[in-house]
Coordinates of C-alpha atoms and ligand atoms in Angstrom, one line a residue:
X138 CA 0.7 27.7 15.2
X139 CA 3.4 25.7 17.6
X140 CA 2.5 23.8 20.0
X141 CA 4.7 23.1 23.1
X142 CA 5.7 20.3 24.4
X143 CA 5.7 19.8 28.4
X144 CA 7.0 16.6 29.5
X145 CA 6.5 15.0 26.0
X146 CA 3.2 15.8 25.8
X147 CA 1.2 19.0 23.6
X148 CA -0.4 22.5 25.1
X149 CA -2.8 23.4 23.5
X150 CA -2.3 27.1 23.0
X151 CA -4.5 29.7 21.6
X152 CA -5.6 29.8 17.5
X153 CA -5.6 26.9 15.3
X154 CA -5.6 23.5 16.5
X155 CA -5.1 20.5 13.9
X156 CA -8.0 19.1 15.3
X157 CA -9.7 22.4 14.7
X158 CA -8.7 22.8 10.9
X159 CA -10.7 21.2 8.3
X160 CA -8.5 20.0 5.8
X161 CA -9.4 22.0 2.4
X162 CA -8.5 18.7 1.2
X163 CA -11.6 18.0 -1.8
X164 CA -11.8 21.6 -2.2
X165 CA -10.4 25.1 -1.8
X166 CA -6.9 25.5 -2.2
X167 CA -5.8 21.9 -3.0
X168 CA -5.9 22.6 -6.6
X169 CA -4.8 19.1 -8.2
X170 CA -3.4 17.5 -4.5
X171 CA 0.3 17.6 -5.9
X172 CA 2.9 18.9 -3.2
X173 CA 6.6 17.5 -3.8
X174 CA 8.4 16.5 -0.8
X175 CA 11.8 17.5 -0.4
X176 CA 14.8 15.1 -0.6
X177 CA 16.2 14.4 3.3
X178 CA 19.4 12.3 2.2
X179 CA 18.4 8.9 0.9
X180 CA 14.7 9.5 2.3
X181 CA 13.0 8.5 -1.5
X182 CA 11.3 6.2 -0.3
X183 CA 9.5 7.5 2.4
X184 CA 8.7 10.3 0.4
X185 CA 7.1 7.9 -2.4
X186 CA 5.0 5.9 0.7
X187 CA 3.8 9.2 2.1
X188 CA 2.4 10.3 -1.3
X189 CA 0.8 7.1 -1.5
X190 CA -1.0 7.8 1.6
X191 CA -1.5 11.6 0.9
X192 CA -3.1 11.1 -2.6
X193 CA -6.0 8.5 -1.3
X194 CA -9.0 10.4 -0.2
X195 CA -10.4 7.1 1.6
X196 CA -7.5 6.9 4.1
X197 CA -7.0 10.9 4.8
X198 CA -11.0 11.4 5.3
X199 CA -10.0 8.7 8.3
X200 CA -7.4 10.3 9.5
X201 CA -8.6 13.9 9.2
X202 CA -11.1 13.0 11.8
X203 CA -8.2 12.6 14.1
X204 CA -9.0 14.8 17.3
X205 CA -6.1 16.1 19.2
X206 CA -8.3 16.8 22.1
X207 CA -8.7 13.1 22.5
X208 CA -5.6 12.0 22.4
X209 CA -2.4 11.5 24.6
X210 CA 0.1 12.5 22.1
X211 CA 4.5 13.2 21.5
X212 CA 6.6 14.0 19.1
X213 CA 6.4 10.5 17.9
X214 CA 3.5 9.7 17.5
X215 CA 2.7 8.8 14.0
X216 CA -1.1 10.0 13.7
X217 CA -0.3 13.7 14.9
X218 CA 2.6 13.8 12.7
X219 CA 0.9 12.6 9.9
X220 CA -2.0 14.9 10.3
X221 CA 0.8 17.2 10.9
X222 CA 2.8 16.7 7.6
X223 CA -0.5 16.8 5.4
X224 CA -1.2 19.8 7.3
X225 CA 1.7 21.8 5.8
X226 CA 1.5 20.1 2.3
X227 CA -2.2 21.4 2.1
X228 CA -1.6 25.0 2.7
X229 CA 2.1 24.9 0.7
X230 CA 2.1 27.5 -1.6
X231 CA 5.9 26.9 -3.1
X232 CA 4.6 23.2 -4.3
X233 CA 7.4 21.6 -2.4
X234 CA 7.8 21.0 1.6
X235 CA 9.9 19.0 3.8
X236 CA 9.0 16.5 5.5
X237 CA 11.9 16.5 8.3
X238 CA 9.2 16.1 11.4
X239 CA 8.0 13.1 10.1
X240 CA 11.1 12.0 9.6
X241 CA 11.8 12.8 13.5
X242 CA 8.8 11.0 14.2
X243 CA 9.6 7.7 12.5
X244 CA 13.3 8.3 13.9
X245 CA 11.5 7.8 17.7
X246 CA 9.8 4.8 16.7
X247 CA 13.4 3.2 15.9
X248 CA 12.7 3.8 12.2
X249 CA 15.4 5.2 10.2
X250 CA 14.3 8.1 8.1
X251 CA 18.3 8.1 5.9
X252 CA 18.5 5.2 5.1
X253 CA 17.6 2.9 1.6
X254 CA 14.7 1.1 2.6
X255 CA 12.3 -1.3 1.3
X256 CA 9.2 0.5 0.0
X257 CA 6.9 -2.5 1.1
X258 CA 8.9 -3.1 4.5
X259 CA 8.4 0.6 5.2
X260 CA 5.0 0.7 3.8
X261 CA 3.3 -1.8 6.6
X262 CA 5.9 0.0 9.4
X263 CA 4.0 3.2 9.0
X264 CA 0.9 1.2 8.4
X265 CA 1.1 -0.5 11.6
X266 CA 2.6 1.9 14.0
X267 CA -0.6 4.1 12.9
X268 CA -2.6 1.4 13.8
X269 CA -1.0 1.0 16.8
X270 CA -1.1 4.4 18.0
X271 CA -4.6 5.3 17.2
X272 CA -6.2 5.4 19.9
X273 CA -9.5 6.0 19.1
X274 CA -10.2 2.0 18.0
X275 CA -13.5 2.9 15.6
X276 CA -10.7 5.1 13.5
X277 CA -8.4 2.0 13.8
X278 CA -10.8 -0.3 12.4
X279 CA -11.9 1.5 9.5
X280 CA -8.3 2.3 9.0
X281 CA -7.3 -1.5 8.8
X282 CA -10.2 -2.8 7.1
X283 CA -9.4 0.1 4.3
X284 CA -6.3 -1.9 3.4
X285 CA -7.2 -5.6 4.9
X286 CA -7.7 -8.9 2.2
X287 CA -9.3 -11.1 4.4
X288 CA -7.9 -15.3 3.5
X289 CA -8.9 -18.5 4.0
X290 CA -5.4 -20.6 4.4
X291 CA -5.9 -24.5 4.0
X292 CA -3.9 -27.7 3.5
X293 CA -6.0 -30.9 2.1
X294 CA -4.1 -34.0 3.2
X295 CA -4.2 -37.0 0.8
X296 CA -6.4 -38.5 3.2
X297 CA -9.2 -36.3 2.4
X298 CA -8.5 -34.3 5.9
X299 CA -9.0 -30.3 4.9
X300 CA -7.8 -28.0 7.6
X301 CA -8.3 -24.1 7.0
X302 CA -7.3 -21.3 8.6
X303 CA -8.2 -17.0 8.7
X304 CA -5.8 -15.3 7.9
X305 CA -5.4 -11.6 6.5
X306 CA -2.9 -9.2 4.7
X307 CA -2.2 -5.9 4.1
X308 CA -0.8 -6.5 0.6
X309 CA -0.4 -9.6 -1.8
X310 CA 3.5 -10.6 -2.5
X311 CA 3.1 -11.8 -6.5
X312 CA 5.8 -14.5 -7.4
X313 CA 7.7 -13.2 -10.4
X314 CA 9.5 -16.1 -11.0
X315 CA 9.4 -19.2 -12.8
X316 CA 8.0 -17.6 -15.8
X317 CA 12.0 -17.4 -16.9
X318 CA 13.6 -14.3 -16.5
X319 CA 12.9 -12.8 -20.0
X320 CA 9.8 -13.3 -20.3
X321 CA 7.1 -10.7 -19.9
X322 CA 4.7 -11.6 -17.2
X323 CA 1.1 -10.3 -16.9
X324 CA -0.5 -8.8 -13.9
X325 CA -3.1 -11.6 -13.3
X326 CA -1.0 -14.5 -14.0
X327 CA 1.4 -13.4 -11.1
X328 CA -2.0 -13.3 -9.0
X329 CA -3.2 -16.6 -10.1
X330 CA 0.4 -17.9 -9.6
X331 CA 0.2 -16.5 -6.0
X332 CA -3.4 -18.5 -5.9
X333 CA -2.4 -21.4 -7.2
X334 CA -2.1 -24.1 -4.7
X335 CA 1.4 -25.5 -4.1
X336 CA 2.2 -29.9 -3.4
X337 CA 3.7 -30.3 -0.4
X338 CA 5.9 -33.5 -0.8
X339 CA 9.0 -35.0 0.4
X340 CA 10.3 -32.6 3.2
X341 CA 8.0 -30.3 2.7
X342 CA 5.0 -32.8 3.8
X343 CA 2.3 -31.7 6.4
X344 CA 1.7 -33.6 9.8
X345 CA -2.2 -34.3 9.5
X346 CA -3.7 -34.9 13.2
X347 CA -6.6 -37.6 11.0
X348 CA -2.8 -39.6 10.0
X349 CA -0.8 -39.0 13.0
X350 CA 2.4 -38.5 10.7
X351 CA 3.7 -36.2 8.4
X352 CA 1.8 -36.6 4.9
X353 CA 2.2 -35.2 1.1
X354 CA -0.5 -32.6 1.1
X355 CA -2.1 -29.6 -1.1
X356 CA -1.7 -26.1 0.5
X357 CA -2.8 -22.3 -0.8
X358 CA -5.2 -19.7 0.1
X359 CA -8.6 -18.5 -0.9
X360 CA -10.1 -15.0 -0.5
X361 CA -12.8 -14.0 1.8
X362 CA -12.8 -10.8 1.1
X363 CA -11.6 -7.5 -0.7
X364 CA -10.5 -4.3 0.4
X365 CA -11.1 -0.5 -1.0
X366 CA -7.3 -0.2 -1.2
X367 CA -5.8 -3.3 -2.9
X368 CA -2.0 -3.5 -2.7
X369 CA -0.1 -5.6 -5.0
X370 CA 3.6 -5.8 -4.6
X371 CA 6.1 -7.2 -7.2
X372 CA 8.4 -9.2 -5.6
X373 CA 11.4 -7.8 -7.3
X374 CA 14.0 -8.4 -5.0
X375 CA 14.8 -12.3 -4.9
X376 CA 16.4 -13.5 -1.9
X377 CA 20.0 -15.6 -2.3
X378 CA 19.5 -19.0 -2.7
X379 CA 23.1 -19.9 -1.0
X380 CA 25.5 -18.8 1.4
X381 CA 27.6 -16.2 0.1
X382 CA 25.2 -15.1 -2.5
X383 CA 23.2 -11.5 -3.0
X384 CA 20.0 -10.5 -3.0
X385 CA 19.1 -10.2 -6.9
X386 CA 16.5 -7.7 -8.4
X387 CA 14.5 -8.7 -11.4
X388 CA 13.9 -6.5 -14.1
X389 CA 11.5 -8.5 -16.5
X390 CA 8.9 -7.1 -17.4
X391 CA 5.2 -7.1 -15.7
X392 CA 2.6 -5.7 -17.5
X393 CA -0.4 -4.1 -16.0
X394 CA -3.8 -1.6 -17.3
X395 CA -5.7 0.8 -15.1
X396 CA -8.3 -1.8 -14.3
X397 CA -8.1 -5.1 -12.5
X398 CA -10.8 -7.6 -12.0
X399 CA -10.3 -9.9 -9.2
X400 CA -13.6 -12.0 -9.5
X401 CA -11.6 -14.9 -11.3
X402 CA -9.3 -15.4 -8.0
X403 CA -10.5 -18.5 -5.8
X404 CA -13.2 -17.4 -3.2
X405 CA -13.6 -19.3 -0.1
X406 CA -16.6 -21.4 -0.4
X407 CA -17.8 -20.2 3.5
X408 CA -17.9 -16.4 1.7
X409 CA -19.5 -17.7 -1.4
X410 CA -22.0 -19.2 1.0
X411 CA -22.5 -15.8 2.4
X412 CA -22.8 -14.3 -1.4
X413 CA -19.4 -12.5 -1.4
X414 CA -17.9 -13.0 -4.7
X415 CA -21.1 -12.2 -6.2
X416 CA -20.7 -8.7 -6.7
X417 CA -18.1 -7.0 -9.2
X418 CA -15.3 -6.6 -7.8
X419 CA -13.3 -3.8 -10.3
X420 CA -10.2 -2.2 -9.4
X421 CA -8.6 1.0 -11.1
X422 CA -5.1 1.9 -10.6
X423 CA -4.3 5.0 -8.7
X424 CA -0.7 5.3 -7.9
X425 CA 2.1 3.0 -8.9
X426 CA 5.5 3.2 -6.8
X427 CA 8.6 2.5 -8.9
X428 CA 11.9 1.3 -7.8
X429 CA 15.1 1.9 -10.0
X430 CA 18.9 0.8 -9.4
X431 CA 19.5 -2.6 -8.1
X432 CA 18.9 -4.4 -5.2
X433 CA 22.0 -2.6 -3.3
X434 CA 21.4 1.0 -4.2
X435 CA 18.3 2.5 -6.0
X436 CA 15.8 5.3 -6.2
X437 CA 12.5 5.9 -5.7
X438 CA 9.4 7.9 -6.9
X439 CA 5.9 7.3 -7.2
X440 CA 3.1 8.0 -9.9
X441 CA -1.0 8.5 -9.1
X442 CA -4.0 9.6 -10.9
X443 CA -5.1 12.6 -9.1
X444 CA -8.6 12.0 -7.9
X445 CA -8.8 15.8 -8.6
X446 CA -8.4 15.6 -12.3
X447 CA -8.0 12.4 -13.2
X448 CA -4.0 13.2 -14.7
X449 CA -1.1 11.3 -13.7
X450 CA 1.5 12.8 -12.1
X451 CA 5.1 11.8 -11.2
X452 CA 6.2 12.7 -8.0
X453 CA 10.0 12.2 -7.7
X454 CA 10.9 14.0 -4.5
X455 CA 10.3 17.5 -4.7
X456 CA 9.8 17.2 -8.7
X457 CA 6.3 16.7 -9.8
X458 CA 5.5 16.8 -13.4
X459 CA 1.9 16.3 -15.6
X460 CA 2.7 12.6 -17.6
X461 CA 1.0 10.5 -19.8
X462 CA -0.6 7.1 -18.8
X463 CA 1.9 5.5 -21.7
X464 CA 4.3 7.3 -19.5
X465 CA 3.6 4.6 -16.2
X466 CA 3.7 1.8 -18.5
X467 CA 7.4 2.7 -19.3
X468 CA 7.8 1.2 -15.5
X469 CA 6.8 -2.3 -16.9
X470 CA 10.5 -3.5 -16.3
X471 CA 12.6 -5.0 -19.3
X472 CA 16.0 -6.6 -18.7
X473 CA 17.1 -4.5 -21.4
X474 CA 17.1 -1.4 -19.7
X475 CA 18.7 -2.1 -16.1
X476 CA 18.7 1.4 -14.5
X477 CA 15.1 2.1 -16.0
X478 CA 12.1 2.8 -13.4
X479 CA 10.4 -0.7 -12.6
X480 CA 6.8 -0.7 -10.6
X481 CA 7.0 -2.0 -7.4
X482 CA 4.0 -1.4 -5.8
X483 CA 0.8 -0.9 -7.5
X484 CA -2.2 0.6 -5.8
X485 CA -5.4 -0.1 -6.8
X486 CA -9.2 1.2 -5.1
X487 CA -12.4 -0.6 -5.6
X488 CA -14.1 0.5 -7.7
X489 CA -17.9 1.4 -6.2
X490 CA -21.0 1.2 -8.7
X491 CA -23.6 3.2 -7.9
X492 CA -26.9 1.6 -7.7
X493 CA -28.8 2.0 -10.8
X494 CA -32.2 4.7 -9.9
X495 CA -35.0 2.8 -9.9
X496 CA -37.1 3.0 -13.3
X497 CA -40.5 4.8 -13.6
X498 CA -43.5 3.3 -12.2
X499 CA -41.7 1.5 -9.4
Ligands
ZN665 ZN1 -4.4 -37.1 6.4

């Protein structure tokens, strides 16, 4: 059904309505939740974002409860053509559709759809103009808090003086560097590099208001909490250190399995206070997006277990082919094999236990 627009705004006319149709989304039709999206001219990497979004049941049940009978909507709004896009790549029979009116959609929020983007950058674009645009602010919440790590900030001056702040994130950036280039790197020792506090000396120093000057200090951050979505991104792409120079990728190699466990990271002691930390907190891997080329031109797809079937997939564009897990783990990165995929982004959800029943006789 088409909608028409009238002064930017929808009609509603007669049949289906979005907000009408029930996604088939954990059932029905959606068979294994694969759909390939089409190739747009250099639009890989919003391709590989929207899949990330598309294959996680926890952020579409939030979205499909978006009611266009609510809601002031135009052509770019992000939400409706969201709901819109994941309409058509439910009910696609061919396995492959395009996703030019999204592409419109980010193209009237001054995002360019054909161009070679960032897939982190674009990532929290999307992530934030849907946040923005939601205007129902319960949906908005659950949205955020679905991706938010929640941090304490704080700088201990020499003098004893400890000053924190809240702060939160919708990913973590992990350092790959200073582990030398060839070396392989694990997972968890670029997150305990990210949470390992850093001196501040020399110009670097810290004004503490207890010293009234500028003082060599020690500076990191702490977690207060977790999300259901954890987003790790492997900073890949290293910025010039001088005029004149490019920015670099870095193909070493990170390893990583398909479950995390973050309970070794530093907790805040105000949430340990409040018993967060206490329970497990297990991730599993669900869909890792992969960069290849280098930092000037590249390509790229995405892999993610179904939560259908528990396979991987790898969706490149409108490709989309059964793999292996030994498969993903080819993305590791080796400086060996330049042009080779290397994981960028790595998605991981919470795993939730289930309490145990309670035993006979109680
Ligand atoms: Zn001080």
């Amino acid at each position: 059904m088409e909608r028409r627009v009238n002064a930017g705004r929808f009609e509603e006319n007669e049949g289906r309505s979005l907000s009408q149709s029930p996604w088939p989304y954990t059932h029905g039709r959606f068979q294994n939740g694969m759909v390939g999206l089409a190739n747009g001219g250099l639009t890989c990497c919003v391709n590989a974002v929207l899949q990330s979004f598309y294959l996680a049941p926890e952020f579409t049940s939030i979205l499909q409860r978006w009611d266009q009978r609510r809601e002031v909507v135009d052509w770019g709004n992000i939400p409706y053509g969201m709901c819109r896009l994941f309409d058509v790549m439910q009910a696609s029979m061919s396995g492959v559709v395009s996703a030019e009116m999204f592409l419109q959609c980010l193209t009237l929020n001054h995002v360019k759809a054909n161009k070679q983007h960032d897939a982190e950058e674009l990532f929290l674009n999307i992530f934030n103009l849907l946040l923005d645009q939601l205007q129902n602010s319960d949906m908005a919440e659950e949205m955020k808090s679905l991706y938010e790590i929640k941090l304490e900030e704080f700088v201990n001056c020499q003098c004893g003086k400890v000053s924190v702040k809240d702060s939160s994130m919708w990913s973590l950036p992990l350092p790959l560097s200073g582990m030398g280039v060839h070396r392989s790197l694990k997972l968890e020792d670029s997150l305990k590099m990210f949470f390992r506090p850093q001196d501040l000396t020399m110009k670097n120093k810290c004004f503490c208001p207890d010293c009234g000057v500028k003082c060599p200090a020690l500076q990191g951050v702490k977690l207060i909490s977790v999300p259901k979505i954890l987003n790790l991104q492997l900073n890949r792409f290293r910025a010039p250190s001088r005029r004149g120079d490019y920015v670099k990728k870095i193909y070493s190699s990170v390893t990583f399995s398909e479950m995390l466990n973050l309970n070794n990271l530093p907790i805040s002691e105000k949430a340990q206070k409040c018993g967060i930390g206490q329970e497990s907190w297990l991730y599993q891997l669900y869909a890792v997006l992969t960069h290849s080329g280098s930092s000037v031109f590249g390509h790229y797809t995405v892999y993610v277990k179904s939560f259908k079937d528990s396979q991987w997939y790898h969706l490149d564009d409108a490709q989309v082919r059964r793999v292996q897990w030994e498969d993903v783990t080819e993305t590791f990165g080796s400086c060996d094999y330049l042009w080779g995929k290397t994981a960028y982004m790595l998605l991981y959800k919470r795993v939730e236990r289930e309490e145990p029943p309670p035993a006979d006789g109680h």
